[in-house]
PDB file of C-alpha atoms in Angstrom:
ATOM      1  CA  GLY A   1      53.309 -14.327 -55.005  1.00  0.00           C
ATOM      2  CA  PRO A   2      50.207 -12.990 -56.930  1.00  0.00           C
ATOM      3  CA  ARG A   3      48.751 -16.590 -57.244  1.00  0.00           C
ATOM      4  CA  HIS A   4      48.743 -16.902 -53.415  1.00  0.00           C
ATOM      5  CA  LEU A   5      47.175 -13.426 -52.846  1.00  0.00           C
ATOM      6  CA  THR A   6      44.440 -14.396 -55.429  1.00  0.00           C
ATOM      7  CA  SER A   7      43.747 -17.589 -53.565  1.00  0.00           C
ATOM      8  CA  ILE A   8      43.454 -15.787 -50.230  1.00  0.00           C
ATOM      9  CA  SER A   9      41.143 -13.173 -51.829  1.00  0.00           C
ATOM     10  CA  ALA A  10      38.991 -15.876 -53.208  1.00  0.00           C
ATOM     11  CA  LEU A  11      38.717 -17.775 -49.945  1.00  0.00           C
ATOM     12  CA  THR A  12      37.761 -14.478 -48.103  1.00  0.00           C
ATOM     13  CA  ILE A  13      34.955 -13.748 -50.483  1.00  0.00           C
ATOM     14  CA  GLY A  14      33.770 -17.375 -50.201  1.00  0.00           C
ATOM     15  CA  GLU A  15      33.633 -17.084 -46.399  1.00  0.00           C
ATOM     16  CA  GLN A  16      31.858 -13.792 -46.593  1.00  0.00           C
ATOM     17  CA  ALA A  17      29.201 -15.443 -48.883  1.00  0.00           C
ATOM     18  CA  ASN A  18      28.658 -18.363 -46.599  1.00  0.00           C
ATOM     19  CA  THR A  19      28.452 -15.930 -43.589  1.00  0.00           C
ATOM     20  CA  MET A  20      25.624 -13.903 -45.481  1.00  0.00           C
ATOM     21  CA  LYS A  21      23.727 -17.074 -46.360  1.00  0.00           C
ATOM     22  CA  ALA A  22      23.959 -18.297 -42.626  1.00  0.00           C
ATOM     23  CA  ALA A  23      22.524 -14.911 -41.481  1.00  0.00           C
ATOM     24  CA  ALA A  24      19.802 -14.885 -44.095  1.00  0.00           C
ATOM     25  CA  THR A  25      18.867 -18.467 -43.077  1.00  0.00           C
ATOM     26  CA  LEU A  26      18.766 -17.443 -39.301  1.00  0.00           C
ATOM     27  CA  LEU A  27      16.482 -14.483 -40.174  1.00  0.00           C
ATOM     28  CA  PHE A  28      14.117 -16.750 -42.118  1.00  0.00           C
ATOM     29  CA  ILE A  29      13.952 -19.299 -39.193  1.00  0.00           C
ATOM     30  CA  ALA A  30      13.295 -16.340 -36.690  1.00  0.00           C
ATOM     31  CA  ALA A  31      10.449 -14.931 -38.926  1.00  0.00           C
ATOM     32  CA  THR A  32       8.914 -18.560 -39.362  1.00  0.00           C
ATOM     33  CA  ALA A  33       9.055 -19.380 -35.600  1.00  0.00           C
ATOM     34  CA  LYS A  34       7.478 -15.904 -34.717  1.00  0.00           C
ATOM     35  CA  ALA A  35       4.626 -16.597 -37.144  1.00  0.00           C
ATOM     36  CA  VAL A  36       4.069 -20.028 -35.836  1.00  0.00           C
ATOM     37  CA  CYS A  37       4.033 -18.933 -32.222  1.00  0.00           C
ATOM     38  CA  SER A  38       1.602 -16.050 -32.803  1.00  0.00           C
ATOM     39  CA  PHE A  39      -1.449 -18.188 -33.734  1.00  0.00           C
ATOM     40  CA  GLN A  40      -4.619 -18.600 -31.461  1.00  0.00           C
ATOM     41  CA  ILE A  41      -6.419 -21.813 -30.571  1.00  0.00           C
ATOM     42  CA  THR A  42     -10.105 -21.625 -29.860  1.00  0.00           C
ATOM     43  CA  ARG A  43     -11.545 -24.602 -28.074  1.00  0.00           C
ATOM     44  CA  GLY A  44     -15.219 -24.371 -26.588  1.00  0.00           C
ATOM     45  CA  PRO A  45     -15.969 -21.057 -24.770  1.00  0.00           C
ATOM     46  CA  ALA A  46     -12.526 -20.551 -23.540  1.00  0.00           C
ATOM     47  CA  ARG A  47      -9.789 -19.016 -25.872  1.00  0.00           C
ATOM     48  CA  ARG A  48      -6.180 -19.730 -25.489  1.00  0.00           C
ATOM     49  CA  THR A  49      -3.363 -17.833 -27.195  1.00  0.00           C
ATOM     50  CA  MET A  50       0.226 -18.827 -28.065  1.00  0.00           C
ATOM     51  CA  ALA A  51       2.556 -16.051 -27.103  1.00  0.00           C
ATOM     52  CA  GLU A  52       6.056 -15.900 -27.766  1.00  0.00           C
ATOM     53  CA  SER A  53       9.099 -13.984 -26.671  1.00  0.00           C
ATOM     54  CA  SER A  54      11.719 -13.806 -29.441  1.00  0.00           C
ATOM     55  CA  THR A  55      15.093 -12.437 -30.318  1.00  0.00           C
ATOM     56  CA  LEU A  56      16.615 -11.716 -33.784  1.00  0.00           C
ATOM     57  CA  ILE A  57      17.568 -15.267 -34.120  1.00  0.00           C
ATOM     58  CA  GLY A  58      14.498 -16.893 -33.215  1.00  0.00           C
ATOM     59  CA  PRO A  59      11.879 -17.508 -30.451  1.00  0.00           C
ATOM     60  CA  LYS A  60      13.292 -17.509 -27.001  1.00  0.00           C
ATOM     61  CA  SER A  61      10.268 -19.096 -25.270  1.00  0.00           C
ATOM     62  CA  CYS A  62       6.662 -20.024 -26.076  1.00  0.00           C
ATOM     63  CA  GLN A  63       3.960 -19.937 -23.451  1.00  0.00           C
ATOM     64  CA  LEU A  64       0.461 -21.108 -23.402  1.00  0.00           C
ATOM     65  CA  PHE A  65      -1.917 -18.741 -21.517  1.00  0.00           C
ATOM     66  CA  ALA A  66      -5.648 -18.358 -20.954  1.00  0.00           C
ATOM     67  CA  SER A  67      -7.140 -15.221 -22.339  1.00  0.00           C
ATOM     68  CA  SER A  68     -10.275 -13.346 -20.986  1.00  0.00           C
ATOM     69  CA  PRO A  69     -13.687 -15.185 -21.600  1.00  0.00           C
ATOM     70  CA  THR A  70     -15.299 -14.572 -24.973  1.00  0.00           C
ATOM     71  CA  SER A  71     -18.913 -13.585 -25.547  1.00  0.00           C
ATOM     72  CA  GLU A  72     -19.576 -17.252 -26.193  1.00  0.00           C
ATOM     73  CA  SER A  73     -18.841 -18.181 -22.597  1.00  0.00           C
ATOM     74  CA  GLU A  74     -20.824 -15.170 -21.242  1.00  0.00           C
ATOM     75  CA  THR A  75     -23.795 -16.307 -23.386  1.00  0.00           C
ATOM     76  CA  SER A  76     -23.254 -19.791 -21.951  1.00  0.00           C
ATOM     77  CA  ASP A  77     -23.205 -18.546 -18.335  1.00  0.00           C
ATOM     78  CA  SER A  78     -26.377 -16.445 -19.037  1.00  0.00           C
ATOM     79  CA  ALA A  79     -28.148 -19.470 -20.344  1.00  0.00           C
ATOM     80  CA  THR A  80     -27.340 -21.513 -17.200  1.00  0.00           C
ATOM     81  CA  GLU A  81     -28.489 -18.641 -14.851  1.00  0.00           C
ATOM     82  CA  SER A  82     -31.844 -18.483 -16.761  1.00  0.00           C
ATOM     83  CA  LYS A  83     -32.662 -22.151 -16.606  1.00  0.00           C
ATOM     84  CA  ALA A  84     -35.500 -21.548 -14.319  1.00  0.00           C
ATOM     85  CA  GLN A  85     -36.868 -19.042 -16.800  1.00  0.00           C
ATOM     86  CA  GLY A  86     -36.533 -21.604 -19.603  1.00  0.00           C
ATOM     87  CA  ILE A  87     -38.420 -24.211 -17.567  1.00  0.00           C
ATOM     88  CA  LEU A  88     -41.236 -21.768 -16.823  1.00  0.00           C
ATOM     89  CA  ASP A  89     -41.370 -20.789 -20.561  1.00  0.00           C
ATOM     90  CA  GLU A  90     -42.016 -24.576 -21.285  1.00  0.00           C
ATOM     91  CA  PHE A  91     -44.887 -24.388 -18.973  1.00  0.00           C
ATOM     92  CA  HIS A  92     -46.293 -21.348 -20.730  1.00  0.00           C
ATOM     93  CA  ALA A  93     -45.718 -22.983 -24.163  1.00  0.00           C
ATOM     94  CA  SER A  94     -47.490 -26.200 -23.194  1.00  0.00           C
ATOM     95  CA  ASN A  95     -50.854 -24.424 -23.134  1.00  0.00           C
ATOM     96  CA  PHE A  96     -51.947 -26.859 -20.298  1.00  0.00           C
ATOM     97  CA  PRO A  97     -53.951 -25.538 -17.311  1.00  0.00           C
ATOM     98  CA  PHE A  98     -52.362 -25.690 -13.895  1.00  0.00           C
ATOM     99  CA  ARG A  99     -53.653 -25.417 -10.375  1.00  0.00           C
ATOM    100  CA  ILE A 100     -51.341 -22.500  -9.158  1.00  0.00           C
ATOM    101  CA  VAL A 101     -50.681 -22.473  -5.471  1.00  0.00           C
ATOM    102  CA  VAL A 102     -48.895 -19.566  -3.880  1.00  0.00           C
ATOM    103  CA  ILE A 103     -48.194 -19.506  -0.149  1.00  0.00           C
ATOM    104  CA  GLY A 104     -47.584 -16.128   1.417  1.00  0.00           C
ATOM    105  CA  ASN A 105     -47.167 -14.785   4.870  1.00  0.00           C
ATOM    106  CA  GLY A 106     -50.399 -15.577   6.391  1.00  0.00           C
ATOM    107  CA  ALA A 107     -52.319 -16.279   3.106  1.00  0.00           C
ATOM    108  CA  ILE A 108     -52.511 -19.023   0.501  1.00  0.00           C
ATOM    109  CA  LEU A 109     -53.686 -18.249  -3.085  1.00  0.00           C
ATOM    110  CA  GLU A 110     -55.035 -21.002  -5.415  1.00  0.00           C
ATOM    111  CA  THR A 111     -56.340 -20.755  -8.960  1.00  0.00           C
ATOM    112  CA  THR A 112     -56.490 -22.771 -11.923  1.00  0.00           C
ATOM    113  CA  SER A 113     -55.355 -21.253 -15.202  1.00  0.00           C
ATOM    114  CA  ARG A 114     -53.062 -21.639 -18.204  1.00  0.00           C
ATOM    115  CA  LEU A 115     -49.783 -19.647 -17.879  1.00  0.00           C
ATOM    116  CA  GLY A 116     -50.744 -17.157 -20.492  1.00  0.00           C
ATOM    117  CA  PRO A 117     -51.395 -16.443 -23.199  1.00  0.00           C
ATOM    118  CA  LYS A 118     -49.225 -13.347 -22.460  1.00  0.00           C
ATOM    119  CA  SER A 119     -45.733 -13.890 -21.153  1.00  0.00           C
ATOM    120  CA  LYS A 120     -43.058 -11.268 -20.726  1.00  0.00           C
ATOM    121  CA  SER A 121     -39.945 -10.677 -18.798  1.00  0.00           C
ATOM    122  CA  SER A 122     -39.170  -7.380 -17.005  1.00  0.00           C
ATOM    123  CA  VAL A 123     -37.223  -5.715 -14.161  1.00  0.00           C
ATOM    124  CA  SER A 124     -38.945  -4.297 -11.159  1.00  0.00           C
ATOM    125  CA  PRO A 125     -38.178  -0.551 -10.785  1.00  0.00           C
ATOM    126  CA  LYS A 126     -38.701  -0.699  -7.171  1.00  0.00           C
ATOM    127  CA  THR A 127     -36.475  -3.745  -6.197  1.00  0.00           C
ATOM    128  CA  GLY A 128     -34.583  -4.471  -9.290  1.00  0.00           C
ATOM    129  CA  ASP A 129     -35.807  -8.046  -9.089  1.00  0.00           C
ATOM    130  CA  LYS A 130     -36.244  -9.851 -12.626  1.00  0.00           C
ATOM    131  CA  LEU A 131     -39.827 -10.605 -12.960  1.00  0.00           C
ATOM    132  CA  LEU A 132     -41.396 -13.313 -15.307  1.00  0.00           C
ATOM    133  CA  THR A 133     -45.014 -12.438 -15.896  1.00  0.00           C
ATOM    134  CA  PHE A 134     -47.931 -14.696 -17.252  1.00  0.00           C
ATOM    135  CA  ALA A 135     -51.214 -13.034 -17.946  1.00  0.00           C
ATOM    136  CA  SER A 136     -54.574 -13.477 -19.555  1.00  0.00           C
ATOM    137  CA  GLU A 137     -55.546 -11.346 -22.411  1.00  0.00           C
ATOM    138  CA  ASP A 138     -57.566  -8.933 -20.295  1.00  0.00           C
ATOM    139  CA  ALA A 139     -55.004  -9.109 -17.490  1.00  0.00           C
ATOM    140  CA  SER A 140     -57.769 -10.398 -15.150  1.00  0.00           C
ATOM    141  CA  PHE A 141     -55.183 -13.105 -14.289  1.00  0.00           C
ATOM    142  CA  GLU A 142     -51.577 -12.146 -13.633  1.00  0.00           C
ATOM    143  CA  PHE A 143     -48.915 -14.481 -12.262  1.00  0.00           C
ATOM    144  CA  HIS A 144     -45.442 -12.682 -11.414  1.00  0.00           C
ATOM    145  CA  VAL A 145     -42.525 -14.778 -10.501  1.00  0.00           C
ATOM    146  CA  LYS A 146     -39.165 -13.524  -9.229  1.00  0.00           C
ATOM    147  CA  VAL A 147     -37.334 -15.890 -11.367  1.00  0.00           C
ATOM    148  CA  ASP A 148     -33.736 -15.237 -10.051  1.00  0.00           C
ATOM    149  CA  GLN A 149     -34.941 -16.337  -6.531  1.00  0.00           C
ATOM    150  CA  ILE A 150     -35.653 -19.824  -7.628  1.00  0.00           C
ATOM    151  CA  THR A 151     -32.979 -22.138  -6.614  1.00  0.00           C
ATOM    152  CA  LYS A 152     -34.583 -25.480  -6.943  1.00  0.00           C
ATOM    153  CA  ILE A 153     -37.481 -26.999  -9.114  1.00  0.00           C
ATOM    154  CA  THR A 154     -38.958 -30.395  -8.346  1.00  0.00           C
ATOM    155  CA  PHE A 155     -41.153 -32.715 -10.533  1.00  0.00           C
ATOM    156  CA  VAL A 156     -43.124 -34.993  -8.290  1.00  0.00           C
ATOM    157  CA  THR A 157     -45.709 -37.749  -9.290  1.00  0.00           C
ATOM    158  CA  SER A 158     -47.888 -39.100  -6.413  1.00  0.00           C
ATOM    159  CA  GLU A 159     -51.225 -40.860  -5.918  1.00  0.00           C
ATOM    160  CA  ARG A 160     -53.858 -38.972  -3.731  1.00  0.00           C
ATOM    161  CA  PRO A 161     -56.691 -41.122  -2.375  1.00  0.00           C
ATOM    162  CA  LEU A 162     -60.272 -40.025  -3.214  1.00  0.00           C
ATOM    163  CA  PRO A 163     -63.364 -40.493  -0.906  1.00  0.00           C
ATOM    164  CA  ASP A 164     -64.706 -43.174  -3.260  1.00  0.00           C
ATOM    165  CA  GLY A 165     -61.691 -45.345  -2.733  1.00  0.00           C
ATOM    166  CA  GLU A 166     -60.255 -44.455  -5.945  1.00  0.00           C
ATOM    167  CA  SER A 167     -56.859 -42.591  -6.319  1.00  0.00           C
ATOM    168  CA  LYS A 168     -55.867 -39.603  -8.387  1.00  0.00           C
ATOM    169  CA  THR A 169     -52.484 -39.254 -10.003  1.00  0.00           C
ATOM    170  CA  MET A 170     -50.992 -35.710  -8.999  1.00  0.00           C
ATOM    171  CA  ARG A 171     -48.141 -34.217 -11.059  1.00  0.00           C
ATOM    172  CA  VAL A 172     -46.798 -31.300  -9.080  1.00  0.00           C
ATOM    173  CA  SER A 173     -43.867 -28.841  -9.944  1.00  0.00           C
ATOM    174  CA  ARG A 174     -42.544 -26.977  -6.980  1.00  0.00           C
ATOM    175  CA  PHE A 175     -40.324 -23.948  -7.038  1.00  0.00           C
ATOM    176  CA  LEU A 176     -38.208 -23.350  -4.085  1.00  0.00           C
ATOM    177  CA  ASN A 177     -36.046 -20.484  -2.849  1.00  0.00           C
ATOM    178  CA  GLU A 178     -32.623 -20.625  -1.372  1.00  0.00           C
ATOM    179  CA  LYS A 179     -33.981 -21.311   2.099  1.00  0.00           C
ATOM    180  CA  GLY A 180     -35.783 -24.416   0.709  1.00  0.00           C
ATOM    181  CA  GLU A 181     -39.101 -22.681   1.206  1.00  0.00           C
ATOM    182  CA  PRO A 182     -41.801 -23.069  -1.521  1.00  0.00           C
ATOM    183  CA  MET A 183     -42.328 -19.907  -3.594  1.00  0.00           C
ATOM    184  CA  CYS A 184     -45.182 -21.647  -5.559  1.00  0.00           C
ATOM    185  CA  SER A 185     -46.494 -24.936  -6.915  1.00  0.00           C
ATOM    186  CA  LEU A 186     -47.804 -25.828 -10.352  1.00  0.00           C
ATOM    187  CA  ILE A 187     -50.198 -28.822 -10.308  1.00  0.00           C
ATOM    188  CA  LEU A 188     -51.036 -30.154 -13.802  1.00  0.00           C
ATOM    189  CA  ALA A 189     -54.738 -29.715 -14.100  1.00  0.00           C
ATOM    190  CA  ASP A 190     -55.166 -31.845 -17.190  1.00  0.00           C
ATOM    191  CA  SER A 191     -55.282 -35.656 -17.163  1.00  0.00           C
ATOM    192  CA  SER A 192     -55.127 -36.290 -20.865  1.00  0.00           C
ATOM    193  CA  ASP A 193     -52.471 -38.532 -22.442  1.00  0.00           C
ATOM    194  CA  GLU A 194     -50.757 -35.630 -24.147  1.00  0.00           C
ATOM    195  CA  SER A 195     -50.276 -33.625 -20.748  1.00  0.00           C
ATOM    196  CA  THR A 196     -49.249 -36.746 -18.881  1.00  0.00           C
ATOM    197  CA  GLN A 197     -46.446 -37.329 -21.548  1.00  0.00           C
ATOM    198  CA  TRP A 198     -45.425 -33.732 -21.403  1.00  0.00           C
ATOM    199  CA  PHE A 199     -44.900 -33.802 -17.713  1.00  0.00           C
ATOM    200  CA  ASP A 200     -43.175 -37.217 -17.721  1.00  0.00           C
ATOM    201  CA  GLY A 201     -40.872 -35.811 -20.514  1.00  0.00           C
ATOM    202  CA  MET A 202     -40.080 -32.788 -18.429  1.00  0.00           C
ATOM    203  CA  SER A 203     -39.055 -34.883 -15.419  1.00  0.00           C
ATOM    204  CA  GLU A 204     -36.950 -37.259 -17.509  1.00  0.00           C
ATOM    205  CA  ARG A 205     -35.284 -34.399 -19.354  1.00  0.00           C
ATOM    206  CA  TYR A 206     -34.446 -32.131 -16.327  1.00  0.00           C
ATOM    207  CA  GLY A 207     -34.562 -34.799 -13.544  1.00  0.00           C
ATOM    208  CA  GLN A 208     -36.905 -34.987 -10.407  1.00  0.00           C
ATOM    209  CA  GLU A 209     -34.703 -32.226  -8.781  1.00  0.00           C
ATOM    210  CA  VAL A 210     -33.279 -29.337 -10.639  1.00  0.00           C
ATOM    211  CA  ASN A 211     -30.633 -27.365  -8.621  1.00  0.00           C
ATOM    212  CA  LEU A 212     -29.969 -23.770 -10.028  1.00  0.00           C
TER     213      LEU A 212
END
């Protein structure tokens, strides 16, 4: 009768309402999951991104993958590669005199000078080598170092006997190439407490051998 039809109609409307609520709930869950799975995590120089593959009813899968390096990691790499230059810059900044020994093919050059006061970095137009140059104000002294060829730096303290029976403490920094051959040596030519503390501090901070 009419009452039975009215009951069926009301039930049908209620079911439709529940179905619409369920669909709206699923859409909300899908949108929320998509937002959660699209954030980025930055930890140190490496950047990682959460990526998701989703359907209408929600995320199907979430994967963690590494993205390309950022400029921060590139800066870090650059800093590591220029460690030799950083150490030489500290020699320059110390303003102490050094006995500079350069051994070439068939010749040895020795001179005593501070590394500066001028200092600059450049690239050789002929070879493309990176050069670190230390020079006096009038350029009567110039010391050029192919800094990228340095693969090891050592800090050595030793005693050298003198003719009068006494001994002299030698504080030497040697710069070696990939073949283990000496490119140059810097011998501290100042025996003051300040210079001694500086050299010992360099040795403690970097270690007696610095592999680059």
